[in-house]
Coordinates of C-alpha atoms and ligand atoms in Angstrom, one line a residue:
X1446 CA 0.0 0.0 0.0
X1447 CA 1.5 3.5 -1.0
X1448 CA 0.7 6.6 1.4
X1449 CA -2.1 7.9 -0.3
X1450 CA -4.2 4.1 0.0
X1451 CA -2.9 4.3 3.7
X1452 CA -4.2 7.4 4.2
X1453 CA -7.1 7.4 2.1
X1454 CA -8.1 3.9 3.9
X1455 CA -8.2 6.0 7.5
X1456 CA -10.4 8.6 6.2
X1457 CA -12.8 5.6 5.3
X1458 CA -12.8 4.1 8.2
X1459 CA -14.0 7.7 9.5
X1460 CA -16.8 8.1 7.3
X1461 CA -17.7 4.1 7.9
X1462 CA -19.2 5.2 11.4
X1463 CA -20.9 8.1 10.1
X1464 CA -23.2 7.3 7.7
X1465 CA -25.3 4.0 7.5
X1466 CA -23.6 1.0 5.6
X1467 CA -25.6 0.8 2.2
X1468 CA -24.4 4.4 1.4
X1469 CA -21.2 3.8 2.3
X1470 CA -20.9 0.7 0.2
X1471 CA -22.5 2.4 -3.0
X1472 CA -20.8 5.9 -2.8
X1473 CA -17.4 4.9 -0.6
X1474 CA -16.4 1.7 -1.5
X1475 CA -14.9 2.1 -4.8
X1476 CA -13.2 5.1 -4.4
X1477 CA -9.7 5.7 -4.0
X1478 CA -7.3 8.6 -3.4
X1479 CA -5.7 9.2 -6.6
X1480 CA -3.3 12.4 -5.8
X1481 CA -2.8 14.4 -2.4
X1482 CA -0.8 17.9 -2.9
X1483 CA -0.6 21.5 -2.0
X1484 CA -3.7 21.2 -0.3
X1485 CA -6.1 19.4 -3.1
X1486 CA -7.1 15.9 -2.7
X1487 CA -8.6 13.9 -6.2
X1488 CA -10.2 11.7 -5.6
X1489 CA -10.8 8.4 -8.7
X1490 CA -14.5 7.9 -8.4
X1491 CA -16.5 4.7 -10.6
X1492 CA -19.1 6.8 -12.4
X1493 CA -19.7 10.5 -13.0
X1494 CA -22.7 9.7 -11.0
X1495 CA -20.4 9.9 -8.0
X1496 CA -19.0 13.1 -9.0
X1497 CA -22.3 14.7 -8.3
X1498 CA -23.7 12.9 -5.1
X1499 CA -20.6 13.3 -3.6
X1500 CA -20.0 16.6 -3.9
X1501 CA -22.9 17.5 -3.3
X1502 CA -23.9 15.5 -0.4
X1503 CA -20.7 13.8 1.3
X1504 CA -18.3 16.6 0.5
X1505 CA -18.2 18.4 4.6
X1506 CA -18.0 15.1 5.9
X1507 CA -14.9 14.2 3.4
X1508 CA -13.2 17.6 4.3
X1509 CA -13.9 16.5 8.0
X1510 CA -12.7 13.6 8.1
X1511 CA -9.6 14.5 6.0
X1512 CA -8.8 17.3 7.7
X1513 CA -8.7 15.3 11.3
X1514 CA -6.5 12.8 9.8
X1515 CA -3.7 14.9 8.2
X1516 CA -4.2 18.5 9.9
X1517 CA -4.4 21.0 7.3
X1518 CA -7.3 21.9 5.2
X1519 CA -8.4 20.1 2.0
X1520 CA -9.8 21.3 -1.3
X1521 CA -11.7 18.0 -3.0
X1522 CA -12.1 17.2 -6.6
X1523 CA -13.6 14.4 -7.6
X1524 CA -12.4 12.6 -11.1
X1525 CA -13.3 9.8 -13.0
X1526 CA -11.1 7.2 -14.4
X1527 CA -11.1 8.7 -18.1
X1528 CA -10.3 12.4 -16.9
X1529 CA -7.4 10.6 -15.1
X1530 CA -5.9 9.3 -18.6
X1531 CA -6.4 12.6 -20.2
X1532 CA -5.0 14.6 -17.5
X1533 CA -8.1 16.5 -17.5
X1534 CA -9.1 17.9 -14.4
X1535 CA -12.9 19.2 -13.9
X1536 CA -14.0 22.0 -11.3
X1537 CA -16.6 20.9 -9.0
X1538 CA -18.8 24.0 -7.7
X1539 CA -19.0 23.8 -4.2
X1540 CA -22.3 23.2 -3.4
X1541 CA -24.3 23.5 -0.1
X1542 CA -26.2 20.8 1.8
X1543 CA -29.7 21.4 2.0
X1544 CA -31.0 20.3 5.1
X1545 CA -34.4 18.4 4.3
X1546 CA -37.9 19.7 5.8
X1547 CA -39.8 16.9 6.7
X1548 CA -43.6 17.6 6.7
X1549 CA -44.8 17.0 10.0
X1550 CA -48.8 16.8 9.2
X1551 CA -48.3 13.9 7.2
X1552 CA -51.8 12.2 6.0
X1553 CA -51.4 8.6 7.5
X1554 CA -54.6 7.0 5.6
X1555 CA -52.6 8.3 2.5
X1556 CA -52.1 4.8 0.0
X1557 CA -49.0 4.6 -1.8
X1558 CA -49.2 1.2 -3.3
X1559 CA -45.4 0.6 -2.1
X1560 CA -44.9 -3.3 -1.8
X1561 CA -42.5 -3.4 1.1
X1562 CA -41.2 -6.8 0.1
X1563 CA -38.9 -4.7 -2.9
X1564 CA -35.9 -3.0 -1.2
X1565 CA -32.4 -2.4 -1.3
X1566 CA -31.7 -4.7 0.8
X1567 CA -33.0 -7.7 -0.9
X1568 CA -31.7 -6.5 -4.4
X1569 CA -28.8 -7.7 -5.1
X1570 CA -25.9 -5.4 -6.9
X1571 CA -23.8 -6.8 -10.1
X1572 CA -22.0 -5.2 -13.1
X1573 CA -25.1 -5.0 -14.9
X1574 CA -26.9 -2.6 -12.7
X1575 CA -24.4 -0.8 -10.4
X1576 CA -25.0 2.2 -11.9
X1577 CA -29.1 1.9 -11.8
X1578 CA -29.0 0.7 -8.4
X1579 CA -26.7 4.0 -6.8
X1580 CA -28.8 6.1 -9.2
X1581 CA -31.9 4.9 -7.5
X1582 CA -30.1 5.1 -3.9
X1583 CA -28.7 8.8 -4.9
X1584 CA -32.9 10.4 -5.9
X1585 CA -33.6 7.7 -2.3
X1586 CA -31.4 9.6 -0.6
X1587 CA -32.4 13.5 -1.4
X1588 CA -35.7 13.3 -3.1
X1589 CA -36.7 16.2 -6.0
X1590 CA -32.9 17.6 -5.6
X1591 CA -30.7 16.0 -7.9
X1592 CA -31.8 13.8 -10.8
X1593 CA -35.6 14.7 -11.9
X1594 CA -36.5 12.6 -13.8
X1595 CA -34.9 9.4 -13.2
X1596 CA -36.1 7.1 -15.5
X1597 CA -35.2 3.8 -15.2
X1598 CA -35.2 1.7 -18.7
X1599 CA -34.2 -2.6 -19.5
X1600 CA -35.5 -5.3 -20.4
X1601 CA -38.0 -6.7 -18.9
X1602 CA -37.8 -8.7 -15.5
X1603 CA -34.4 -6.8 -14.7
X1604 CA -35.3 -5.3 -11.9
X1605 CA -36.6 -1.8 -12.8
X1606 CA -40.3 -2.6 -10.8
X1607 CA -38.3 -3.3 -7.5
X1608 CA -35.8 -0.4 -7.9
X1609 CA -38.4 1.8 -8.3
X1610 CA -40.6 0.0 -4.8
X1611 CA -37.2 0.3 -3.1
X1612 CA -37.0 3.9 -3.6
X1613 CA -40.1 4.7 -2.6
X1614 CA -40.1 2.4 0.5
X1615 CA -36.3 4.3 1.5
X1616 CA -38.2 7.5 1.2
X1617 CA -41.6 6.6 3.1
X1618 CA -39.2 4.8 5.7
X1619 CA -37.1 8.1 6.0
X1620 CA -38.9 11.4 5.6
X1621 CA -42.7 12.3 6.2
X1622 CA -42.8 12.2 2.0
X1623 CA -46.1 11.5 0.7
X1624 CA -45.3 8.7 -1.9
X1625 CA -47.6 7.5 -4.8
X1626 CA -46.6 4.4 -7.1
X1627 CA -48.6 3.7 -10.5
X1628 CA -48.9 1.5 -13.0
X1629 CA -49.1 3.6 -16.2
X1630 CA -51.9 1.6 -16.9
X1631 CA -53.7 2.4 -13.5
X1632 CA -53.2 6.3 -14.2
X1633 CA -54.8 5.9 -17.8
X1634 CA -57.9 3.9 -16.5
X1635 CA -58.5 5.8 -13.8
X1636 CA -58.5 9.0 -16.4
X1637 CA -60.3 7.1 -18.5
X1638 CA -63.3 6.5 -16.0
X1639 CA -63.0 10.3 -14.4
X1640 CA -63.6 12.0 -17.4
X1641 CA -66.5 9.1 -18.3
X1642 CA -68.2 10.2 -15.8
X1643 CA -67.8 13.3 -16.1
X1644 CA -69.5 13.0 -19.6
X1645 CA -72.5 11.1 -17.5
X1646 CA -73.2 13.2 -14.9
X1647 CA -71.2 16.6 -15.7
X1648 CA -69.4 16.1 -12.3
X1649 CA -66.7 17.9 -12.1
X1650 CA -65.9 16.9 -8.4
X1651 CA -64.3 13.8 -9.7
X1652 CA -61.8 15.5 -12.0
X1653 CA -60.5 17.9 -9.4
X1654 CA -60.3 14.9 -6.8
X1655 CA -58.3 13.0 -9.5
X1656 CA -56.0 16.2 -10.6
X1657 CA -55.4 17.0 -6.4
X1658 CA -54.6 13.1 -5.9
X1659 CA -51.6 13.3 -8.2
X1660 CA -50.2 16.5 -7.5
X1661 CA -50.5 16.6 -3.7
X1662 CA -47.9 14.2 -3.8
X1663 CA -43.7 14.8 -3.2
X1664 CA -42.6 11.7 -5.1
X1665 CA -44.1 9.7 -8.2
X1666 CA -43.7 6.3 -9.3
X1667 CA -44.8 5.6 -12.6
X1668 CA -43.9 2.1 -13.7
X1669 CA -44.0 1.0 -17.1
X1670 CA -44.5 4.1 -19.0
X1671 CA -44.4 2.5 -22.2
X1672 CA -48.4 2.0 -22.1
X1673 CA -48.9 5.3 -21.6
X1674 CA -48.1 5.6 -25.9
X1675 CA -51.3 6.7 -28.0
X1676 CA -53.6 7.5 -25.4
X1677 CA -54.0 10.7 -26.0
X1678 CA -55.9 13.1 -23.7
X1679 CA -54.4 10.7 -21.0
X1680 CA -51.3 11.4 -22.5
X1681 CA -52.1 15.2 -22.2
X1682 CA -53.0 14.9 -18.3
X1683 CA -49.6 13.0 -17.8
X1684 CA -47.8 15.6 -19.1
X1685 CA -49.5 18.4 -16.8
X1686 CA -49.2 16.5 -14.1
X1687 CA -46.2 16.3 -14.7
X1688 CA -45.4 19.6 -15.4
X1689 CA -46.9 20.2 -11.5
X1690 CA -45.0 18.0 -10.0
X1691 CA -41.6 19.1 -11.9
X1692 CA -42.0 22.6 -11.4
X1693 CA -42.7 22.6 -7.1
X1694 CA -39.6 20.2 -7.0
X1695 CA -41.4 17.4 -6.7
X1696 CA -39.6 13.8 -7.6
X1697 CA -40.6 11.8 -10.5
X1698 CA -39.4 8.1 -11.1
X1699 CA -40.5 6.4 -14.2
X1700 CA -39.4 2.8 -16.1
X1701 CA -39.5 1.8 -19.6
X1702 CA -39.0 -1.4 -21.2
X1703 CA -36.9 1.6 -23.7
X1704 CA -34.9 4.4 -23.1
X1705 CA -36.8 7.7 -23.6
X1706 CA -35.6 8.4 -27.4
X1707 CA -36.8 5.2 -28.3
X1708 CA -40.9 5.9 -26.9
X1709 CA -41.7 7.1 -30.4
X1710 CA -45.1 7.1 -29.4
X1711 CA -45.2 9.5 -27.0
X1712 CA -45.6 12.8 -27.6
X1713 CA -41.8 15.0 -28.6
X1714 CA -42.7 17.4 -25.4
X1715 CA -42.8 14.7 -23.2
X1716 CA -40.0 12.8 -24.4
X1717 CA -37.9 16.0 -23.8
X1718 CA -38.5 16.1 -20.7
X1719 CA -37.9 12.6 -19.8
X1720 CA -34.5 13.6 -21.2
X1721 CA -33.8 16.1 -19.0
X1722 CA -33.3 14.4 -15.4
X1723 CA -30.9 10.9 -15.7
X1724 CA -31.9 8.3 -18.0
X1725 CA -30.3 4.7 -16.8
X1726 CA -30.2 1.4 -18.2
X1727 CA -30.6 -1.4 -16.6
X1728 CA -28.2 -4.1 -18.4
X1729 CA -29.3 -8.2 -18.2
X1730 CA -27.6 -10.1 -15.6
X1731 CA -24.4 -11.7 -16.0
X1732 CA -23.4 -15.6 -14.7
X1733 CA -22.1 -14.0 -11.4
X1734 CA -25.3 -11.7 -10.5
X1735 CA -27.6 -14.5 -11.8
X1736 CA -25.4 -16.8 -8.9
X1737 CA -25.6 -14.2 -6.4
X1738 CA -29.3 -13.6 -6.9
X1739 CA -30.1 -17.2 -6.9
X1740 CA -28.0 -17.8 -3.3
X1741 CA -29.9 -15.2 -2.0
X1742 CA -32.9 -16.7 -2.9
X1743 CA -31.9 -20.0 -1.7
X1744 CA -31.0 -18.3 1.7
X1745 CA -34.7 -16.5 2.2
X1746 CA -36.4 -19.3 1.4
X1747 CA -37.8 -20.9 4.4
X1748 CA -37.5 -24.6 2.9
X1749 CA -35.1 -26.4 4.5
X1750 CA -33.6 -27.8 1.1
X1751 CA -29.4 -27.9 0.1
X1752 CA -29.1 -26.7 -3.3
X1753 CA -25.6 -28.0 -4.7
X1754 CA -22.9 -25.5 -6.6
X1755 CA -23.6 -26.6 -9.8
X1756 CA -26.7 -26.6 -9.4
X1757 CA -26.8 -23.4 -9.1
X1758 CA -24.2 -23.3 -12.0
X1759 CA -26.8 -25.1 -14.3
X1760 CA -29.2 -22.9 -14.0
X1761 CA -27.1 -19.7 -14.2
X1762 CA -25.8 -20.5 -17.3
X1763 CA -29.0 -22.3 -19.0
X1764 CA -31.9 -19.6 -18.0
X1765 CA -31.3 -16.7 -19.9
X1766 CA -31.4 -13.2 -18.3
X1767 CA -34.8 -12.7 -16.9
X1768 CA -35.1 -13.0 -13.4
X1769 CA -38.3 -13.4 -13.4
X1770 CA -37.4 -16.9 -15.0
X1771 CA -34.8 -17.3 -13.1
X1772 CA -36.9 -17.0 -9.5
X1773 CA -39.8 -19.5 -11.3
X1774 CA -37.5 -22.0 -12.2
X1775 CA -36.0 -21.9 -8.5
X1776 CA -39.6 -22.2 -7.4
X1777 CA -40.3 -24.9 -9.8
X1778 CA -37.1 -26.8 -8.4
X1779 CA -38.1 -26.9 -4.8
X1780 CA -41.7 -27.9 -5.7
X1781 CA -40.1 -30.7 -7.8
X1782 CA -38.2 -31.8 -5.4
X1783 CA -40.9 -32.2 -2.4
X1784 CA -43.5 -33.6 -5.0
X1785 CA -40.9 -36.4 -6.1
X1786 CA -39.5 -36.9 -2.5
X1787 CA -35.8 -36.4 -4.0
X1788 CA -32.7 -34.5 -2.8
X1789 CA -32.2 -31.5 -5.3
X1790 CA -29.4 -32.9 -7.6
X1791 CA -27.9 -31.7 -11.3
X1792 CA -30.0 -34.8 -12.6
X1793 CA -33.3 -33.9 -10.9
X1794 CA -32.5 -30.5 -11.7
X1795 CA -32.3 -31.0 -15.6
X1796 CA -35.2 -33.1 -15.1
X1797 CA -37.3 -29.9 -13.2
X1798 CA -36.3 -27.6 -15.5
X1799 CA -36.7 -29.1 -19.4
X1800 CA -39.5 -26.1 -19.8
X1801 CA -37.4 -23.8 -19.0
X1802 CA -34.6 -24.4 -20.7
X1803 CA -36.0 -25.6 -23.9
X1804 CA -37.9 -22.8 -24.2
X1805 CA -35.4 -20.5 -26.1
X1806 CA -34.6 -18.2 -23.3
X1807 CA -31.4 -18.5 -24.9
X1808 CA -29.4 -15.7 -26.8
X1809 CA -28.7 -16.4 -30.1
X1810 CA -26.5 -13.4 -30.3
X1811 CA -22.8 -13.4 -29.1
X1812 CA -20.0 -11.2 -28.9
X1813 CA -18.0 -12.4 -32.4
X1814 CA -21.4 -11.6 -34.2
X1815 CA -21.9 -8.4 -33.4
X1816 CA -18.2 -7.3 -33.9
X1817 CA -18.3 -9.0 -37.6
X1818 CA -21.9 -6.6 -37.9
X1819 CA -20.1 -3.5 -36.6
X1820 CA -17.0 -4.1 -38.4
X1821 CA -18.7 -4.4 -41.8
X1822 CA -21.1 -1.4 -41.2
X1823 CA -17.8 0.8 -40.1
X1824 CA -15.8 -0.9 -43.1
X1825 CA -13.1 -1.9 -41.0
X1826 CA -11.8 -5.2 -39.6
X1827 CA -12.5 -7.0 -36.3
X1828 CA -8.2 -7.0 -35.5
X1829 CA -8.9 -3.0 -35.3
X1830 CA -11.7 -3.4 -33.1
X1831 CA -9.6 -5.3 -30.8
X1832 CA -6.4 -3.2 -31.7
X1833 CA -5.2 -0.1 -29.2
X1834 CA -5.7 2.3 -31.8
X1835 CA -7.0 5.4 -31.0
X1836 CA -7.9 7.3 -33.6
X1837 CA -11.6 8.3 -33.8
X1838 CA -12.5 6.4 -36.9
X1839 CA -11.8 2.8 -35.2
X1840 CA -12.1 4.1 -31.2
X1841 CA -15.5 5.8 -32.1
X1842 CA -16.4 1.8 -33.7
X1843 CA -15.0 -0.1 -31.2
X1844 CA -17.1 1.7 -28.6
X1845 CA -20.5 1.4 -30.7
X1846 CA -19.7 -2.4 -30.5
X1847 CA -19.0 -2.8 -26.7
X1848 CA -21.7 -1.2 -26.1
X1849 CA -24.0 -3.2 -28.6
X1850 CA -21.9 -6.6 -27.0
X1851 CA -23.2 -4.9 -23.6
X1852 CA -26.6 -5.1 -24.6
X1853 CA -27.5 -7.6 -26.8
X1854 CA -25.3 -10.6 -25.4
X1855 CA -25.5 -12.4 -21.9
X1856 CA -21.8 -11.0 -21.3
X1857 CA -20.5 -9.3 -18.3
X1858 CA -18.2 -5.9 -18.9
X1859 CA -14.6 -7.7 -17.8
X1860 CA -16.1 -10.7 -20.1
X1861 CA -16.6 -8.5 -23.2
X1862 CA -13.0 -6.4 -22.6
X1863 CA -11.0 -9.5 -23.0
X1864 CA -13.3 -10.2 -26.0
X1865 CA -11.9 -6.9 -27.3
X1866 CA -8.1 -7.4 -27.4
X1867 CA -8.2 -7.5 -23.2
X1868 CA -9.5 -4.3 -22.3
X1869 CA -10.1 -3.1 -18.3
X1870 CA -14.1 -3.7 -17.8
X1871 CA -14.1 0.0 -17.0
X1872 CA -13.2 0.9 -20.1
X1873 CA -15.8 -0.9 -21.6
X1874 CA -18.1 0.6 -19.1
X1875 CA -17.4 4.4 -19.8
X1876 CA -17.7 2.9 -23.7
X1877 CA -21.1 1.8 -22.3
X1878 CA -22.1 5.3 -20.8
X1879 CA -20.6 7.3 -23.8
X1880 CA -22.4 5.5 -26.1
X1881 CA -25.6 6.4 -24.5
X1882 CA -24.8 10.0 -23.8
X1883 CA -24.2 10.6 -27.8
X1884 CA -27.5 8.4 -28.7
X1885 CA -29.7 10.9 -26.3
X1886 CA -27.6 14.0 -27.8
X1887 CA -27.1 13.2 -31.4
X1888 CA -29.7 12.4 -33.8
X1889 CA -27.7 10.6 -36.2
X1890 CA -25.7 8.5 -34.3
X1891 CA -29.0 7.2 -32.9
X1892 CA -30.3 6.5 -36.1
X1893 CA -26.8 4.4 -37.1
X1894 CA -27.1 2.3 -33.8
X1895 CA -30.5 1.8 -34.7
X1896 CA -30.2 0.6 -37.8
X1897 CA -26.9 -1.8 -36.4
X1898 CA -29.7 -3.1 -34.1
X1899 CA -32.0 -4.0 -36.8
X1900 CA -28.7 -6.2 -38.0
X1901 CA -28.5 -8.4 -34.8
X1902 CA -32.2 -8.7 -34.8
X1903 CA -32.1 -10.2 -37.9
Ligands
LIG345 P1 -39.0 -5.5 -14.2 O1 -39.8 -4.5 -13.6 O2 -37.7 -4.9 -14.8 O3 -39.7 -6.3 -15.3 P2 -38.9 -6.7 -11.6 O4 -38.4 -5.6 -10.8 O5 -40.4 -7.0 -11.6 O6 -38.5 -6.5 -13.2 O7 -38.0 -8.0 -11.3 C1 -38.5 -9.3 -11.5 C2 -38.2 -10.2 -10.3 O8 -36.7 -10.3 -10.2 C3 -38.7 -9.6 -9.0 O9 -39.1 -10.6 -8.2 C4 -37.4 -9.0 -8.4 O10 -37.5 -9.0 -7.0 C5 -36.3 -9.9 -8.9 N1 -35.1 -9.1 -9.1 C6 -34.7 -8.4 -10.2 N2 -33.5 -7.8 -10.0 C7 -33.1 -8.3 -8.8 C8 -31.9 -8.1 -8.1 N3 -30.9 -7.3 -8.6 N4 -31.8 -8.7 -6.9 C9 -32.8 -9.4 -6.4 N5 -33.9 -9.6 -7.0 C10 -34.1 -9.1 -8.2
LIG346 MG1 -41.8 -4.1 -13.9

């Protein structure tokens, strides 16, 4: 260990008894203390994610703690791993705590819909969705502040539903917050009957009561917003509600089975806006988080019942990448198991699970594909893609096809940087985050990815 992990590892432990153990795992843990002189500390932070949080949130307590240990004052900077390699150093604006007012008249018969079975506790955190998960702990955290919208977008059965029941469950467990979680669905039929009856009766009561329901409220779930598309006037209402909400600070938290540029059907107004907070993808799981998540499973379960490494292995590697499948075909095991009277065993396992494995959960696409696809479409070869080469006309490539590798194969990010000439998984993480930064900000490089995806589809 050099001085600056020695002393960077003191101020840690500092910090560890000062805030509660989740934070410090998501914000802390990963952190390190890249350079300590003339009175400025940089500090290497994962994401830019952490840039923000922390110096908005954690940076007194940092100074603190620093300046107890080495007894001089500190100026912080936060970096990321890519402004470290380019010797580029950013300015952080010093930015004040605000001190949260809780609302002390808090309306207990209030119904937010939270199931409090979905926490962070119980998720469990891999490469695929670190960065989802401490986004969703960051708007937990300080509510309306930082990242409004955050909009949550994957696959389905990765996890977005119980992010979003986790955050509101932190909040509802933590401040006097009224919290309100939705179905986009329920939000359209309940419009949808309001102004029926409106038509019926020309009761206006019931469109105030509706309006006042969702805008009396400090933070908004809505859950799968893709359903919301070509309903119209309900459409319309969303977009004032959300308006409300937005403009008195309020949070908003929505998911989509597709990132905001890609919800053609909504209105352009809307979609803008859905831009304007923190869009995050949730990635599918790889082997290892499918593992964890299935031993943590194993562990809750009250069954008494051993379930054998590989096992575990077999089912990792065989079920594809939604959980959903992945928690069924755990189910499916144990009742198995108890309705044939036999230990859980690979054999009775392959036996338990035929359905689920024959049923094509499996990804047809794989790493060498997708490179050939990218390769052709950039007319370059695949020994440039996994070449050092810098310049923009083969780096600019070689990220569009890590991040495609990211998202269309069953690989994890250390996984695809050996399959590109053994890059760091962080580099093919920022590749990850880049990639998505330019499809948000530039039209046409949306429309090239798009039409690259149409190629691995096919
Ligand atoms: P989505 O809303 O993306 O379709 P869900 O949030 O409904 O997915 O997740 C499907 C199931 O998988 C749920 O039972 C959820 O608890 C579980 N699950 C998903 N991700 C994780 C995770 N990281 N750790 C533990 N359980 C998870
Ligand atoms: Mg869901």
């Amino acid at each position: 260990m050099n001085n600056n992990s020695i002393l960077w590892s003191k101020i840690l432990e500092k910090i560890k008894n000062e805030i509660n153990s989740l934070s410090f795992q998501v914000w802390f843990e990963e952190t390190k203390l890249y350079n300590f002189s003339n009175g400025v500390a940089k500090i290497l932070v994962p994401y830019a994610l952490h840039k923000d949080h922390l110096a908005t949130n954690y940076k007194k307590l940092i100074t603190s703690c620093f300046i107890e240990e080495v007894g001089e004052n500190v100026e912080l900077e936060f970096l990321i791993e890519e402004e470290i390699e380019e010797e580029k150093n950013e300015q952080i604006e010093e930015t004040k705590i605000e001190d949260t007012i809780y609302n002390d008249n808090k309306d207990n018969t209030f119904e937010s819909n939270l199931n409090k079975k979905y926490t962070f506790d119980n998720f469990v955190v891999g490469n695929s969705n670190k960065f989802a998960h401490a986004a969703a702990l960051a708007v937990a955290e300080k509510p309306g502040t930082m990242y409004n919208p955050l909009f949550i977008y994957g696959n389905s059965g990765l996890g977005k539903t119980h992010l979003m029941h986790a955050i509101g469950n932190y909040i509802e467990k933590n401040t006097n917050k009224r919290v309100l979680y939705i179905t986009s669905e329920t939000f359209v039929n309940e419009f949808i009957e309001i102004t029926r009856k409106k038509e019926d009766k020309n009761d206006f009561d019931n469109i105030d009561f509706f309006k006042k329901k969702y805008r009396d409220i400090d933070v908004l779930l809505v859950d799968d917003i893709q359903f919301l598309a070509k309903k119209t006037e309900s459409q319309k209402e969303f977009f004032h509600t959300f308006n409300n909400l937005y403009g008195d600070e309020k949070q908003i938290i929505i998911s989509s089975d597709r990132s905001p540029n890609d919800l053609k059907i909504l209105e352009d107004r809307l979609r803008t806006r859905f831009n304007w907070g923190l869009p995050v993808n949730i990635y599918p799981p790889d082997f290892d988080l499918k593992v964890a998540i299935l031993k943590r499973r194993i562990n809750a379960e009250a069954i008494n019942k051993e379930v054998p490494d590989n096992v575990i292995e077999y089912m990792a590697s065989n079920i594809g990448t939604d959980i959903r499948n992945l928690e069924g075909s755990l189910n499916r095991l144990f009742a198995y198991s108890t309705m044939m009277g036999r230990d859980i065993t690979l054999d009775l396992a392959i036996e338990a699970l035929k359905d689920y494995i024959n049923a094509g959960y499996s990804e047809k696409n794989d790493v060498g594909r997708i490179q050939k696809i990218v390769a052709d479409y950039f007319k370059i070869s695949i020994e440039d893609l996994k070449s050092k080469k810098r310049n923009a006309d083969i780096a600019f490539p070689r990220q569009i096809a890590m991040y495609l590798c990211r998202k269309h194969t069953d690989e994890s990010f250390p996984k695809i940087g050996i399959e590109f000439g053994g890059k760091d998984h962080s580099t093919v993480m920022h590749s990850c985050e880049k990639i998505e930064q330019e499809i948000k900000n530039n039209k046409s490089i949306a429309e090239e990815i798009d039409k690259l995806e149409k190629e691995i589809h096919n």
